[in-house]
Tab-separated table of C-alpha atoms in Angstrom:
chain	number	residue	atom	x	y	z
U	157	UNK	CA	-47.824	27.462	59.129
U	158	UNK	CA	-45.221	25.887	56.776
U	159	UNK	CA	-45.827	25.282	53.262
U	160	UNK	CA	-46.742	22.083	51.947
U	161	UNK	CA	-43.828	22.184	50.006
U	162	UNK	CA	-41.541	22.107	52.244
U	163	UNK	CA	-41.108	19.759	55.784
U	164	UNK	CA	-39.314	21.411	58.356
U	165	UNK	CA	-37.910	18.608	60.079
U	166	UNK	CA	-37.561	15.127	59.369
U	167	UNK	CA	-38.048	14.477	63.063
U	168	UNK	CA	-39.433	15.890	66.547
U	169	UNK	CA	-36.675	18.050	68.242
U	170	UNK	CA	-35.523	16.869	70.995
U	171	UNK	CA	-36.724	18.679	73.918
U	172	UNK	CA	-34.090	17.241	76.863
U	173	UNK	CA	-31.315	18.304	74.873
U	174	UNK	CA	-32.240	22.084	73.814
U	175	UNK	CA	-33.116	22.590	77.030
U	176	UNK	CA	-29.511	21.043	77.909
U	177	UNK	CA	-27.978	23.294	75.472
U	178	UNK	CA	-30.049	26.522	76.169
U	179	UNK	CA	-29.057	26.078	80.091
U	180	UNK	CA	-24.855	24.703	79.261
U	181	UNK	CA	-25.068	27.824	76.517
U	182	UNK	CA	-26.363	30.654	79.216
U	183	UNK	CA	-24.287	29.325	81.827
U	184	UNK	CA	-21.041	29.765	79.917
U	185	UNK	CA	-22.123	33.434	78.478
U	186	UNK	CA	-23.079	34.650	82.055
U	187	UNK	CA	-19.748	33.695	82.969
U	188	UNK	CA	-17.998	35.571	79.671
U	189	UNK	CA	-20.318	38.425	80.605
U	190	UNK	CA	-18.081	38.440	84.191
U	191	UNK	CA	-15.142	38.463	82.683
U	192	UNK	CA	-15.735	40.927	79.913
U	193	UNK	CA	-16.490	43.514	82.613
U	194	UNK	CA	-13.787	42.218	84.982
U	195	UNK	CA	-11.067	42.530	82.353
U	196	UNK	CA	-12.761	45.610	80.037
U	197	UNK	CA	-12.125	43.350	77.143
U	198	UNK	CA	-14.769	44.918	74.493
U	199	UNK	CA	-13.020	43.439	71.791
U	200	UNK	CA	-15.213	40.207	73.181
U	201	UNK	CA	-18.534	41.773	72.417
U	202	UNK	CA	-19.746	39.721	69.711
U	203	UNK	CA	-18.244	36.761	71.175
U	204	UNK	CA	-20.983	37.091	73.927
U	205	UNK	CA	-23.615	38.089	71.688
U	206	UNK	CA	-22.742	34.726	69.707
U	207	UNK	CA	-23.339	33.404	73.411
U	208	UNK	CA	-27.094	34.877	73.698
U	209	UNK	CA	-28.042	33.543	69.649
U	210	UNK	CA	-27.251	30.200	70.651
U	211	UNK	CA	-29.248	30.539	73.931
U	212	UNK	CA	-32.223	31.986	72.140
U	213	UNK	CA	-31.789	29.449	69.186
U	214	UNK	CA	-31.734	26.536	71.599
U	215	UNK	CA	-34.164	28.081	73.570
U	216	UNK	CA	-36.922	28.259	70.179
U	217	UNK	CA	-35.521	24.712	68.936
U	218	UNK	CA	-37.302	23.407	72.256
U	219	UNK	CA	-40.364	25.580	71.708
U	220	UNK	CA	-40.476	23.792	68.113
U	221	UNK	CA	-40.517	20.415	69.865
U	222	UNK	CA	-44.215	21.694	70.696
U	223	UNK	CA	-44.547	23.372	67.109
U	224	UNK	CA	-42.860	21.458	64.512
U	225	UNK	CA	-44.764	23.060	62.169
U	226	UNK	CA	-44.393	26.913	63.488
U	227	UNK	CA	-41.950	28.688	60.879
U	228	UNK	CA	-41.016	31.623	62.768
U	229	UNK	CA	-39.473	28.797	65.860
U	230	UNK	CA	-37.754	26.995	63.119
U	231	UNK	CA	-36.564	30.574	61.554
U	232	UNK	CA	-35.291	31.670	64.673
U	233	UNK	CA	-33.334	28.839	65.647
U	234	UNK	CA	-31.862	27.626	62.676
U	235	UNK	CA	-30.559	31.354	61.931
U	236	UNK	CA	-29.269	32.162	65.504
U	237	UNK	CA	-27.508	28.628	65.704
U	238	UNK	CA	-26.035	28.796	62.262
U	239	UNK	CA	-24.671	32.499	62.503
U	240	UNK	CA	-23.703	32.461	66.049
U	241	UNK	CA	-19.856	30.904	65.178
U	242	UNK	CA	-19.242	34.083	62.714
U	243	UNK	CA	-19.706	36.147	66.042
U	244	UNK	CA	-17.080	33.946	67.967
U	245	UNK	CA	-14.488	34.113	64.684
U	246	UNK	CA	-15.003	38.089	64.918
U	247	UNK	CA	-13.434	38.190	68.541
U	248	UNK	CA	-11.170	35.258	67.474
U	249	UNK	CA	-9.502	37.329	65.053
U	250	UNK	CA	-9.149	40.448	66.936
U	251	UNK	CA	-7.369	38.533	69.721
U	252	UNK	CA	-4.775	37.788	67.451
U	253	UNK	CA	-3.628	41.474	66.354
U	254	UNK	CA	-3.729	42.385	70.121
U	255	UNK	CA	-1.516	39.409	70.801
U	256	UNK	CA	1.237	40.449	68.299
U	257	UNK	CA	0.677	43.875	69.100
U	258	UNK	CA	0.945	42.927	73.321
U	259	UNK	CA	4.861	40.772	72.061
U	260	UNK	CA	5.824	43.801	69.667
U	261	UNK	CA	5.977	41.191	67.063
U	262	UNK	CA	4.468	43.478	64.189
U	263	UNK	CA	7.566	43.124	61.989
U	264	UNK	CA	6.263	39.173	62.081
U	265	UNK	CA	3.520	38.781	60.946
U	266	UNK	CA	3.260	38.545	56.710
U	267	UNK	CA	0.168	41.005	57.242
U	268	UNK	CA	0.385	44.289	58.530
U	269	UNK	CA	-1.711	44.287	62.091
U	270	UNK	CA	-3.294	47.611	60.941
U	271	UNK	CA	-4.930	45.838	58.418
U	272	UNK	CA	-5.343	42.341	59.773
U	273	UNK	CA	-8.325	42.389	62.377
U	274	UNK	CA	-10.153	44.444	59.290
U	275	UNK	CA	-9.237	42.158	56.378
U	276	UNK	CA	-10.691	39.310	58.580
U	277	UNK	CA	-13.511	41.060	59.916
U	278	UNK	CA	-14.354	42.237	57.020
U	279	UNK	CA	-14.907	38.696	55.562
U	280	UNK	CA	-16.447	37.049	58.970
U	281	UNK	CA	-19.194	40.365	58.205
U	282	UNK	CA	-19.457	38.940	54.489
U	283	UNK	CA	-20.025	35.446	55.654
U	284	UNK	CA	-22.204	36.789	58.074
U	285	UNK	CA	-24.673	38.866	55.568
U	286	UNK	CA	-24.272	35.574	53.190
U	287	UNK	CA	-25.833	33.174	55.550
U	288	UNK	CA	-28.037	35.472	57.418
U	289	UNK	CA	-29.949	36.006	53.338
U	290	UNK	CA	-29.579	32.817	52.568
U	291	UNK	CA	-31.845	31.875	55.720
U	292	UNK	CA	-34.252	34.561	55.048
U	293	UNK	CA	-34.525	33.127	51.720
U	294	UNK	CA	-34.942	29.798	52.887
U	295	UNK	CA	-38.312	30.805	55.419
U	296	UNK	CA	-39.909	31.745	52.437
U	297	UNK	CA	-41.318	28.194	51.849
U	298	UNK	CA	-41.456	27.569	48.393
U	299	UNK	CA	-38.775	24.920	46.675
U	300	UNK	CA	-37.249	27.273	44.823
U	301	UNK	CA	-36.260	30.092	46.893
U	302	UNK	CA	-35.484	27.058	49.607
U	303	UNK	CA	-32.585	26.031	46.941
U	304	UNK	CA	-31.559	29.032	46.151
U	305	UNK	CA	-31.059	29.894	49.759
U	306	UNK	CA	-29.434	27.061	50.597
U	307	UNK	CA	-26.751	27.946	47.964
U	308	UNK	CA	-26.102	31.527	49.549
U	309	UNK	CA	-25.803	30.160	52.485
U	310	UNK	CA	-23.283	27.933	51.105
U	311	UNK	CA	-21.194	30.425	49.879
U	312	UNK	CA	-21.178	32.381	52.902
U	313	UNK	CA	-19.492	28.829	54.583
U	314	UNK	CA	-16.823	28.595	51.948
U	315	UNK	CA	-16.507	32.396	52.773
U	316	UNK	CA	-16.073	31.391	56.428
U	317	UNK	CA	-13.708	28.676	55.643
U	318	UNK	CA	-11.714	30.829	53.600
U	319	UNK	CA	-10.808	33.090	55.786
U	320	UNK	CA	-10.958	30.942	58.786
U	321	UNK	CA	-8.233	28.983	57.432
U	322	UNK	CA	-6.699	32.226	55.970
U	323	UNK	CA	-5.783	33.091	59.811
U	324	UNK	CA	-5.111	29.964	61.202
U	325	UNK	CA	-2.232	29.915	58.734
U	326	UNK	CA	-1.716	33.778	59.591
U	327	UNK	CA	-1.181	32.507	63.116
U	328	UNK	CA	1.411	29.391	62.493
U	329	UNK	CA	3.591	32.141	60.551
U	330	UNK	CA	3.488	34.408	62.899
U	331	UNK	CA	4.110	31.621	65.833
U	332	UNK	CA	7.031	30.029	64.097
U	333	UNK	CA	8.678	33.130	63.402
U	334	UNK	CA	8.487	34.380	67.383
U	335	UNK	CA	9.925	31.571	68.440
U	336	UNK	CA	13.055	31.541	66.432
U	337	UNK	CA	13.228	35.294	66.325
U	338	UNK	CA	11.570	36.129	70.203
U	339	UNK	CA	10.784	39.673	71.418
U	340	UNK	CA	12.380	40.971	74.750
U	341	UNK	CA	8.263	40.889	75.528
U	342	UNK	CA	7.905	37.499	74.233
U	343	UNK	CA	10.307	35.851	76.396
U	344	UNK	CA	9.671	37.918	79.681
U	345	UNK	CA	5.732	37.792	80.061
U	346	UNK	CA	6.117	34.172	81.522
U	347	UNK	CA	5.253	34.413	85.388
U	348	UNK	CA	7.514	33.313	88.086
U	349	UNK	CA	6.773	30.264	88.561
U	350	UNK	CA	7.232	29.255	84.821
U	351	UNK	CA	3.882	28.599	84.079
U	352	UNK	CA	1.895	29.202	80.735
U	353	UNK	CA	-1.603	28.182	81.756
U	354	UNK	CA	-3.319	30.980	81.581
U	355	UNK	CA	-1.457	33.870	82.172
U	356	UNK	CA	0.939	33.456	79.019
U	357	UNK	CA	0.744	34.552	75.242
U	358	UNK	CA	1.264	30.592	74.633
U	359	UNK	CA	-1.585	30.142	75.973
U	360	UNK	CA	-4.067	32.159	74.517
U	361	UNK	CA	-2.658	31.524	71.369
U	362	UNK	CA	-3.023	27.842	71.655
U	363	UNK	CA	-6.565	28.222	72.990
U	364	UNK	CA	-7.275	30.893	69.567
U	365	UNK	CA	-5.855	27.335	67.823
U	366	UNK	CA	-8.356	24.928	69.368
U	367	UNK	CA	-11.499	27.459	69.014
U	368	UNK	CA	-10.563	27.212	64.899
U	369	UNK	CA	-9.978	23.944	64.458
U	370	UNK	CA	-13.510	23.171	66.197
U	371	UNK	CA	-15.244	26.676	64.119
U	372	UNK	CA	-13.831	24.903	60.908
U	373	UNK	CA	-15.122	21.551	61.651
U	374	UNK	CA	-18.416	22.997	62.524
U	375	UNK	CA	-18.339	24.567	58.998
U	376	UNK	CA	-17.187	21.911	56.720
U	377	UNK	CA	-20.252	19.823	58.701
U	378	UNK	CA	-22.434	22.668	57.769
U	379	UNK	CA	-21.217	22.566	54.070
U	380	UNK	CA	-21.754	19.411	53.849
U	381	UNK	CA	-24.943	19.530	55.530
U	382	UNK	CA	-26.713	22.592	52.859
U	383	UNK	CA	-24.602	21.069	49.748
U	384	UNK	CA	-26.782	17.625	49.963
U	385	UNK	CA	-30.094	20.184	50.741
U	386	UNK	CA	-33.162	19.489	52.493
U	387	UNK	CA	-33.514	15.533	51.862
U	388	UNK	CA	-29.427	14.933	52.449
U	389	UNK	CA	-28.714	12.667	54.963
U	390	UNK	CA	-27.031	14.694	57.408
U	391	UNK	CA	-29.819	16.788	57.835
U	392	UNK	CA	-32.699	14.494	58.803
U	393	UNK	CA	-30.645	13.188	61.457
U	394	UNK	CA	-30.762	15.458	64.293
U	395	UNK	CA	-27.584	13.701	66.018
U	396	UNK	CA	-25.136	15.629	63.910
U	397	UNK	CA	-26.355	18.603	64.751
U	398	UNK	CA	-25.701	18.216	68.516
U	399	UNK	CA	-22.119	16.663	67.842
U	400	UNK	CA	-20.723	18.717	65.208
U	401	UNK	CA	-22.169	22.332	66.109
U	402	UNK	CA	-23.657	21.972	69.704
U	403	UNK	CA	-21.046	20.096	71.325
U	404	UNK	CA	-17.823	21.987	69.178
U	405	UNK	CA	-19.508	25.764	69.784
U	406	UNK	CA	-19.654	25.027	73.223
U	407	UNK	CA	-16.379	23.900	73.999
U	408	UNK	CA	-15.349	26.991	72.001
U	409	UNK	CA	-16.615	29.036	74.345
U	410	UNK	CA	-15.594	26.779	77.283
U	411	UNK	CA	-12.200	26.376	76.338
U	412	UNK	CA	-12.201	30.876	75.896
U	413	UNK	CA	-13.669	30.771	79.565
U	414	UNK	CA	-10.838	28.845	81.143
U	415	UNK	CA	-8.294	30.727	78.868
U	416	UNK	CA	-9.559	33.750	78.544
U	417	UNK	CA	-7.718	36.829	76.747
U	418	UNK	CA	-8.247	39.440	79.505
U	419	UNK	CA	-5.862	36.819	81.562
U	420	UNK	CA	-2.475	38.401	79.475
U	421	UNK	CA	-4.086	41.242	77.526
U	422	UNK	CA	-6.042	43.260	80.549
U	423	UNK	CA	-6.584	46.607	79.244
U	424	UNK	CA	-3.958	45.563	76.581
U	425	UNK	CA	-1.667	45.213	79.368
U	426	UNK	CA	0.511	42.389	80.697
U	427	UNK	CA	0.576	43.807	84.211
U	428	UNK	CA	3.044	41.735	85.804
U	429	UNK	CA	5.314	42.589	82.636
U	430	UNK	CA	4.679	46.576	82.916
U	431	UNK	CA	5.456	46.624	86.465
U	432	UNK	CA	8.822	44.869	85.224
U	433	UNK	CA	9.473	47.391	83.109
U	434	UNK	CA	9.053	50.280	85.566
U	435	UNK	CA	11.036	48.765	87.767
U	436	UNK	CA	13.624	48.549	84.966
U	437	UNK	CA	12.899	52.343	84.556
U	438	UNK	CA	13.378	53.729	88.341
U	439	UNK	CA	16.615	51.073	88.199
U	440	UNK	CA	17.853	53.208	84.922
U	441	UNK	CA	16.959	56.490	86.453
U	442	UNK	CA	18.688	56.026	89.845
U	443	UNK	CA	21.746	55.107	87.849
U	444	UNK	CA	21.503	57.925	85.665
U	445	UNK	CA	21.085	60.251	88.446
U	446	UNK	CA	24.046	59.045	90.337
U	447	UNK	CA	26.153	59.481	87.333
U	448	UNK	CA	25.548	62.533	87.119
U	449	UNK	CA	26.476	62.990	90.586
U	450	UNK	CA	30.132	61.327	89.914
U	451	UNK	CA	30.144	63.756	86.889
U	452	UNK	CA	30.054	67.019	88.553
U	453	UNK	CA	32.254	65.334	91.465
């Protein structure tokens, strides 16, 4: 049971819409799972596991409809849902090395790719840890610990949003830079038909865009939301927490489904650009070959 000191809700969950979110959230992660194994992208790995804590944390927010007073529901979703978007950032930011890695564009980018997908990971982990203790804290029950846990998890946000906006501007640099100074693999992975939707590096990258501009909205609602603490405004109203984290973390991953990384970087291989380039191969060795024929003639 909850201590005294401490309500757990200002209001019943809402059963009709966890179970919404539980079913929209599994539907969309069984349908990453498919395409992680169709395209071998590991690198999306925590992005699905991100999938399966908002499943589960929906999935206890119903159960708490039942239990409003049952601490270990209310501990298990409000963790799960809060630390789930860390996961999607993780996969978020390894995308981005593999995209400037897939264009050649290494002598872009202001960091060195080597050290980019760690410098960023490393931060999404400290955000991670940060908010993960300051929930613990917070289950403990007594006012005290309850503020004090709300401020760690507040600094593992403005970790979050740190970083977060750390790459987004990582990824305009990079972005303006390719198109005034383009790779030969920048300007040739475009398929035949001229399209960039999803096949092309434009894409993807635009899609990274739209995932971080909802993961940093999500945050700076969550700031706001553990800054004014327990009896804040935002947090006794239930409605927030379904349009600015629900609704944004879903379209994240809906908006990764349709344009989905394994589309250009399949085994970290544009295929229809490889096959290019062997074709530009035999073409080079056929010529070689016959002039070396002309030589010795």
């Amino acid at each position: 049971m909850a201590s005294d000191s401490y309500v757990l809700y200002d209001y019943t969950p809402n059963l009709p819409c966890a179970i919404l979110l539980a079913v929209l959230f599994a539907l969309t992660t069984i349908f990453h799972l498919y395409q992680r194994i169709k395209g071998h992208s590991k690198y999306f790995n925590s992005f699905i596991v991100g999938g399966i804590f908002q499943i589960i944390g929906y999935g206890a927010r119903a159960g708490s409809h039942f239990y409003v007073q049952s601490t270990i529901l209310y501990a298990i979703q409000s963790l799960l849902i809060l630390l789930a978007p860390t996961l999607y950032a993780a996969s978020i930011y390894m995308v981005l090395g593999r995209i400037i890695t897939f264009l050649h564009g290494e002598h872009l980018s202001y960091i060195p790719v080597k050290w980019m997908t760690k410098i960023f990971v490393a931060g999404d982990v400290l955000s991670f840890i940060l908010q993960a203790a300051g929930g613990g804290i917070m289950t403990s029950g007594s006012e005290k610990t309850i503020k004090i846990g709300q401020w760690v998890i507040v600094a593992g946000l403005c970790v979050q949003l740190m970083f977060f906006g750390a790459f987004v501007l990582t990824s305009l640099i990079f972005h303006i830079k390719i198109i005034r100074q383009p790779t030969i693999k920048s300007e040739g992975s475009m398929d035949q038909h001229g399209s960039i939707w999803p096949r092309d590096w434009r894409g993807l990258l635009f899609a990274c865009y739209i995932a971080s501009v909802l993961i940093l909205i999500r945050s700076v609602y969550r700031l706001i939301e553990f800054v004014q603490g327990n009896d804040g405004y935002v947090i006794s109203h239930e409605i927030f927490l379904y349009v600015f984290d629900a609704a944004m973390m879903f379209s994240v991953m809906v908006v990764m489904n349709v344009l989905h990384p394994s589309f250009v970087l399949k085994n970290g291989i544009d295929t229809s650009a490889a096959q290019s380039d062997k074709d530009i191969q035999c073409k080079s060795d056929v010529e070689m070959q016959q002039n070396s024929t002309l030589s010795q003639d």
